[in-house]
XYZ file of C-alpha atoms in Angstrom:
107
model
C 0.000 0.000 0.000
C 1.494 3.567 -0.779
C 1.700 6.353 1.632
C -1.117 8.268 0.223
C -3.367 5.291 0.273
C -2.462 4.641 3.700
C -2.729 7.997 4.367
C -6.345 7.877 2.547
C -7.154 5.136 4.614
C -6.434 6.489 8.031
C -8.070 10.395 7.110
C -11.270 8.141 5.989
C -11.216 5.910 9.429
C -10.773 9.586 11.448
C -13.765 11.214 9.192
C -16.040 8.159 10.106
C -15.275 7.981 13.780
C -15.243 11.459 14.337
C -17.469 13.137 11.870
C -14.509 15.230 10.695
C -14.758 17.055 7.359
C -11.355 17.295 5.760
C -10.980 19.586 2.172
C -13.894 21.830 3.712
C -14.218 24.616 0.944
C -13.728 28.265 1.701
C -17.533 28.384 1.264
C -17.584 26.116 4.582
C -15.870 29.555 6.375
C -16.786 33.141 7.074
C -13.785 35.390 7.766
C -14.336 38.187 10.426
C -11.836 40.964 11.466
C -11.017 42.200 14.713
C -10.659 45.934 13.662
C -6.648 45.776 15.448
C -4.916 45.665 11.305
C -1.729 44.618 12.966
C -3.496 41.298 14.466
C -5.620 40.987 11.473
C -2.599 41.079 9.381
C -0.935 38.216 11.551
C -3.686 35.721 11.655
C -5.291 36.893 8.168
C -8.661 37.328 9.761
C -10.761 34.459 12.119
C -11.767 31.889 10.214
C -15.668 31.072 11.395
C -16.744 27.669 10.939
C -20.553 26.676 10.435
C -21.728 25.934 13.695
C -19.147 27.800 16.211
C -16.063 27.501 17.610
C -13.983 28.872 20.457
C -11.049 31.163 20.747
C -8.780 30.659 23.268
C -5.681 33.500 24.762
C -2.732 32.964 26.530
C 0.147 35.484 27.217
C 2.157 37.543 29.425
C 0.140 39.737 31.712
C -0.713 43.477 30.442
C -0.489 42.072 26.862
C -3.684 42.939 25.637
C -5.129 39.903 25.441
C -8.365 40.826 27.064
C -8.654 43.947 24.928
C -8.322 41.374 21.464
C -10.912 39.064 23.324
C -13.922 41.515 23.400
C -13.054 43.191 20.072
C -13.522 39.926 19.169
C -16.707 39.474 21.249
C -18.252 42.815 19.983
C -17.731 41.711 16.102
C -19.667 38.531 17.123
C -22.385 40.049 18.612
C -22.782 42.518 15.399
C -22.916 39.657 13.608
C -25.853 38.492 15.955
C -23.979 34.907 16.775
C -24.086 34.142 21.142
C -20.584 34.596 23.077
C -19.829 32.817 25.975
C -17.137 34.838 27.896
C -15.150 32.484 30.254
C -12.268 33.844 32.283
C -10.087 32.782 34.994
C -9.288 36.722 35.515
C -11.845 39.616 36.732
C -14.107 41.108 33.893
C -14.413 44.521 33.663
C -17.499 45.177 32.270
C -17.114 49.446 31.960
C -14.063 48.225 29.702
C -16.258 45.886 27.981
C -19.058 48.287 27.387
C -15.978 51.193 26.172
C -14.791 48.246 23.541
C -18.469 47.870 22.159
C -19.581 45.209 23.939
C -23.180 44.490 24.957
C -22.313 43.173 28.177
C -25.606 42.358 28.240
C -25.539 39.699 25.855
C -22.761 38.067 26.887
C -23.563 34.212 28.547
C-alpha cells in the first residue's frame, strides 16, 4: 500500500469515527476581522466555521489579550452569533461596554 493510500485510509477511518470534514471549501468559512490591522494582518482574519467555535488566549500579563478578546466578542455580537465569555481573571465590564460590547448579551 502507498503512503497516500495509507494515508487515505487512516483520514477516511478519522472522518467516520469522528465526523470530521477534511478539504472543507472556503464556502464552509466566514472570515471576520477584529478591527486591530496589525493582528488581522498576523492571523489573516478568524476563520468562522458553520456551527461555532472557540477562541482561546494565553500570554504575558498586560499584553492585551483581554482587549483582542472583546473586540472579538463585539464583532460577534454585530454579527448576531451568542458569546460565551469564560475567564479565569476579573471582567471589567465598563471596559467591555468602552470596547463595544453588549455586556448584556454576553452568557
Amino acid at each position: 500500500m502507498s503512503k497516500k493510500s495509507e494515508l487515505d485510509a487512516k483520514l477516511n477511518a478519522l472522518e467516520k469515527q469522528f465526523g470530521l470534514k477534511r478539504g472543507a471549501s472556503q464556502k464552509d468559512f466566514e472570515t471576520i476581522y477584529t478591527g486591530v490591522y496589525a493582528f488581522d494582518y498576523v492571523i489573516d482574519g478568524i476563520k468562522i466555521v458553520k456551527g461555532g467555535h472557540k477562541i482561546e488566549m494565553y500570554g504575558a500579563e498586560s499584553s492585551g489579550k483581554t482587549s483582542i478578546c472583546l473586540k472579538i466578542a463585539k464583532r460577534y455580537q454585530e454579527l448576531d452569533k451568542v458569546v460565551v465569555w469564560i475567564t479565569s481573571e476579573s471582567f471589567h465590564k465598563e471596559w467591555a461596554k468602552t470596547l463595544g460590547v453588549d455586556v448584556n448579551r454576553l452568557l
